[in-house]
XYZ file of C-alpha atoms in Angstrom:
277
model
C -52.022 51.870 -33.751
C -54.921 50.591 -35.715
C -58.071 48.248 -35.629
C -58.579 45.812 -37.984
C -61.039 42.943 -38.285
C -59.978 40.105 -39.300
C -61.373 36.662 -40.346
C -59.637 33.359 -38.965
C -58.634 32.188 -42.267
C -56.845 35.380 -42.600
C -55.196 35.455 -38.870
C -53.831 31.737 -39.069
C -51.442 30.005 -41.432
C -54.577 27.086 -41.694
C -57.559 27.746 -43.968
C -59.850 26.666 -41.510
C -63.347 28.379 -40.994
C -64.192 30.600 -38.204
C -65.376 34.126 -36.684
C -64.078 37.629 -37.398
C -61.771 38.868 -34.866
C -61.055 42.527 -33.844
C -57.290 42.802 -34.041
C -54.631 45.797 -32.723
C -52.003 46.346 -34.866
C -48.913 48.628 -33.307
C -46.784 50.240 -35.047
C -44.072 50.741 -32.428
C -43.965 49.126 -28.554
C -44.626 52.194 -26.298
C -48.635 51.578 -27.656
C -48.183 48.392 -25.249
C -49.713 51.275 -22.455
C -52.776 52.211 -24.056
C -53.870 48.676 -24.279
C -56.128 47.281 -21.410
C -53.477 45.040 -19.857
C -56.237 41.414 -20.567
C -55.061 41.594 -24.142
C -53.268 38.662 -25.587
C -50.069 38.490 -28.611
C -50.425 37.248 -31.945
C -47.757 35.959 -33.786
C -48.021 35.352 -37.604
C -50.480 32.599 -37.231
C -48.140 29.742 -38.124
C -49.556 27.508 -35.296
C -52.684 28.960 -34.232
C -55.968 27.609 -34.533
C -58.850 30.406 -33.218
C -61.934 28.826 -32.208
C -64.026 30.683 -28.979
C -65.278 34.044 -29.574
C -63.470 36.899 -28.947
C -63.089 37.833 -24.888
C -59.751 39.660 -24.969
C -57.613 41.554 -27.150
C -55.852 40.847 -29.810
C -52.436 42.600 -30.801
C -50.125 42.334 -33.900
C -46.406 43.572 -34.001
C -46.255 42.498 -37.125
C -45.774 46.191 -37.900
C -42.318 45.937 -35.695
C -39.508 45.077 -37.968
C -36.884 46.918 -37.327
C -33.081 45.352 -37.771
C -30.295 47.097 -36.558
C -26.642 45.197 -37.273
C -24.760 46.462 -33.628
C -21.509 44.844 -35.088
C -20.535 41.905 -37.261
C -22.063 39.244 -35.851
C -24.843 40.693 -33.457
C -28.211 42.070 -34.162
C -31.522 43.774 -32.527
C -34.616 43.048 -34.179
C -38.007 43.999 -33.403
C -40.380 41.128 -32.667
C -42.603 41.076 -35.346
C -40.423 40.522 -38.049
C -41.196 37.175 -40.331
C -38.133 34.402 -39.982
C -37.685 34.415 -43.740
C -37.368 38.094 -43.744
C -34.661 38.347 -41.748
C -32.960 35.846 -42.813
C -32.645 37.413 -46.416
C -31.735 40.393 -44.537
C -28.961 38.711 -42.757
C -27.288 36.947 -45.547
C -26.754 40.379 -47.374
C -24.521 40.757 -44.411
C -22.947 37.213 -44.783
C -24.984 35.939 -41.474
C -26.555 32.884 -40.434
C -27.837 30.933 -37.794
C -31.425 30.408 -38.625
C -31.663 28.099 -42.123
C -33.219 25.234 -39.598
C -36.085 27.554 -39.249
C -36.923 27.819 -42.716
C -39.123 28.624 -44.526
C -41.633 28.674 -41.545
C -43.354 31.958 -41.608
C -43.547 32.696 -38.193
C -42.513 36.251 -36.055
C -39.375 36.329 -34.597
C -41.057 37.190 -31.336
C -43.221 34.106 -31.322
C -40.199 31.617 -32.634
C -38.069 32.867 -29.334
C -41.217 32.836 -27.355
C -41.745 29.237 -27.972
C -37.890 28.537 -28.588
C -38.592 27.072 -32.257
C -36.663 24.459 -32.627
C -36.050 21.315 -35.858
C -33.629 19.438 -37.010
C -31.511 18.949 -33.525
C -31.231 23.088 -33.295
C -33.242 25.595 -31.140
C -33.699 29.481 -31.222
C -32.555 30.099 -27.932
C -29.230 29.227 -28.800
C -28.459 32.814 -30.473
C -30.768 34.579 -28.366
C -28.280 37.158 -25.883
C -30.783 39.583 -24.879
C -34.508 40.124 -24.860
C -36.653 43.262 -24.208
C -39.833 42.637 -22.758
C -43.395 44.168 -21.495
C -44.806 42.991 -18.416
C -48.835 43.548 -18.239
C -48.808 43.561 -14.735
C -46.178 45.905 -13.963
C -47.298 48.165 -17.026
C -43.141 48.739 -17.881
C -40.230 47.856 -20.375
C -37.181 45.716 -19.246
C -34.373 43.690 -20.981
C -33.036 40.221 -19.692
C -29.372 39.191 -20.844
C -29.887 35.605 -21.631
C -26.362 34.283 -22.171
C -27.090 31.612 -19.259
C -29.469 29.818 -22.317
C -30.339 27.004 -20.026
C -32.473 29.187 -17.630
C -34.662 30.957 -20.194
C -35.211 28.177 -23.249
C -36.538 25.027 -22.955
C -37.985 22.784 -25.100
C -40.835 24.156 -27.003
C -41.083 26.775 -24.040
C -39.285 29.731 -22.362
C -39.336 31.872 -19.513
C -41.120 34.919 -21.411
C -43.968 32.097 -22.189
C -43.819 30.812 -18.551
C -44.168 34.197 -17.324
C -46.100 35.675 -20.220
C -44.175 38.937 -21.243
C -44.209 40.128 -24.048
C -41.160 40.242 -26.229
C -40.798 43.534 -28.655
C -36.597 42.864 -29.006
C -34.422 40.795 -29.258
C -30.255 40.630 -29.567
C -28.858 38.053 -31.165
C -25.221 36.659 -32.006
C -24.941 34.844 -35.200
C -22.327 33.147 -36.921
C -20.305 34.372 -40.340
C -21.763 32.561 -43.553
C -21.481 33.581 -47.099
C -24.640 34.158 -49.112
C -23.852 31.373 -51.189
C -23.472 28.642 -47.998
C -26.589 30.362 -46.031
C -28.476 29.531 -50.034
C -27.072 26.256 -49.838
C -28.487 25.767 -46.384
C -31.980 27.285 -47.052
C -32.275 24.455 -50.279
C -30.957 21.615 -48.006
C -33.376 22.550 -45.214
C -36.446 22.864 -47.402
C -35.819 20.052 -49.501
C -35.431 17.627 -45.694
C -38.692 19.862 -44.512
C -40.717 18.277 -47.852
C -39.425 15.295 -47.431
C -40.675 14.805 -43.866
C -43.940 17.234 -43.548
C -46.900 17.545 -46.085
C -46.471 20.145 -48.967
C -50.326 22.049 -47.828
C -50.653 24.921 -45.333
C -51.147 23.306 -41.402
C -50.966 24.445 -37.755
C -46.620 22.498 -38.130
C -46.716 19.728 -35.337
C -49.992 19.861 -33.127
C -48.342 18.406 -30.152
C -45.136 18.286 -28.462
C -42.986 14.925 -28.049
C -42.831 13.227 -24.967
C -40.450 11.927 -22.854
C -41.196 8.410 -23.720
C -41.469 8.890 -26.973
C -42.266 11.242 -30.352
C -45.775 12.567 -30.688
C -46.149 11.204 -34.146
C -45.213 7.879 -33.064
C -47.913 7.550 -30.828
C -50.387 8.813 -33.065
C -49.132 6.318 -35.673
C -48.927 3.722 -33.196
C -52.824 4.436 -32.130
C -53.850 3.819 -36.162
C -54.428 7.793 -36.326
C -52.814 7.833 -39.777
C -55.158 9.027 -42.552
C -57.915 9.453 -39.612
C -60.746 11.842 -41.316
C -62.998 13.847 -39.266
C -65.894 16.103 -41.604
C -63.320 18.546 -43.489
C -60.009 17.896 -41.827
C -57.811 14.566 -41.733
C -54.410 13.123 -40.300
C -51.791 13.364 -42.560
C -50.785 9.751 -43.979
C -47.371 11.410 -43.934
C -46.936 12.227 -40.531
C -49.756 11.571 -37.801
C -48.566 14.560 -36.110
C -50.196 16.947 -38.680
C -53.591 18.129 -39.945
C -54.406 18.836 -43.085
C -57.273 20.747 -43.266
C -59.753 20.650 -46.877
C -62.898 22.173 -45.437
C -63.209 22.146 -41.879
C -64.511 24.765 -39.410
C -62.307 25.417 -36.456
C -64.471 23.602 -34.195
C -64.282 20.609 -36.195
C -60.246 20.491 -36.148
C -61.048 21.092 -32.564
C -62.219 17.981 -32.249
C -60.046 15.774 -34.635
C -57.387 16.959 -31.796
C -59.129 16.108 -28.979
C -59.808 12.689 -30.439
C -56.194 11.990 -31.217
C -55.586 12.909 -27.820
C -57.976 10.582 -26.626
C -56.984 7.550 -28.972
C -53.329 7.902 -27.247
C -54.637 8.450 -24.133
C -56.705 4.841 -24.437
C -53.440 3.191 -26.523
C -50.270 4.271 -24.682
C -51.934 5.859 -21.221
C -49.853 9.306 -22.571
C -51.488 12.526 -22.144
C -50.349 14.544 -25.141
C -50.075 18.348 -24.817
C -50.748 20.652 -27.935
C -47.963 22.282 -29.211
C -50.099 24.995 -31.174
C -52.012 27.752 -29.449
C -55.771 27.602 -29.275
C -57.939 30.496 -28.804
């Protein structure tokens, strides 16, 4: 393993300004041991927005990228692999399954996780097996997760409920040619543009409700184009920040006041989607 420190902008996919943090980076998952058992996962920073000082510690498996094919359609990967990574790795072996996810560059780990979802389709889906750590009971075990329904959930999981830590995962994926998984890709990212702003941000800051979308009720509440110091609502869709100069603490804020504005509007408490540290 190594120590690195790491400034904010650096650690999340928004250019926001903050601290330096100390992070671990592993290079394989039996280093899980040496680690005081407090210490908490990052992902690739796609919806992350660090704010407090540091208290605990942070690891990276972004080191763990491992891809083993197990037979034509099934695949272990290690956790820390990027999304569009593998999925250039899996159409040299005419595979598919994740175009909806692209080009988000988020860790596998942190997509099944969260079971990423878009466009009607969820991670979860492919997911068969998953190796975990549990911090409490310091030891490796793998969960068959055929029985989708009682692990993934929307936005959510039972490794997030339970907060293990994912370092494999199996997957089954369906047979696509190069030139259909390319076709995919330029139809996803072409919808993606079309619907979310072309800048880096933190992807949708909170989840939909049962009543209704998230950006809905922001747009709805007049949050559209809202500016707070550095940072504004996207006039695209209110679900998004775009960030020009802001400090962490002041996106902070623009959150907690479009929480509020629904909050007064519709009587909905919204719950962030992103993780804040």
């Amino acid at each position: 393993m190594r120590i690195k420190t790491v400034k904010a902008q650096r650690l999340s996919n928004f250019n926001s300004i903050g601290r330096d943090y100390d992070v671990i980076y592993l290079k394989n998952s039996s280093e899980l041991h040496d680690i005081a058992n407090n210490f908490i996962i990052l992902g690739n920073g796609t919806n992350s927005l660090f704010v407090s000082e540091q208290s605990n510690p942070f690891v990276s498996l972004k080191e763990m990228t491992a891809v083993k094919f197990l037979n034509s359609y099934t695949i272990e990967a290690e956790a820390g692999i990027l999304l569009p990574n593998l999925i250039t790795q899996l159409k040299k072996k005419s595979l598919g399954g994740l175009e909806f996810t692209y080009p988000v560059p988020a860790t596998l780990g942190a997509a099944v996780y969260q079971n990423f979802g878009a466009f009607g389709k969820e991670i979860g889906f492919m997911v068969k097996k998953v190796t975990v750590f549990d911090k409490t009971e310091q030891r490796f075990y793998s969960i068959d997760t055929h029985n989708t329904a009682e692990y993934f959930f929307y936005r959510d999981s039972y490794f997030k409920q339970h907060q293990l830590v994912i370092t494999n995962i199996t997957m089954e994926l369906p047979t696509l040619s190069e030139h259909e998984v390319n076709d995919q890709l330029n139809a996803i990212s072409n919808k993606r543009q079309s619907i979310y702003p072309l800048k880096k941000t933190l992807g949708s800051i909170f989840l939909n409700t049962p009543e209704c979308s998230a950006g809905k009720l922001l747009d709805e509440a007049g949050l559209k184009g809202k500016v707070h110091n550095g940072a504004y609502v996207s006039e695209q869709h209110a679900n998004i920040i775009i960030n020009k100069s802001a400090s962490s603490e002041d996106i902070y804020d623009l959150i907690q006041l479009m929480k509020t504005s629904v909050k007064k509007k519709a009587n909905i408490s919204l719950k962030e989607e992103i993780f804040i540290y």
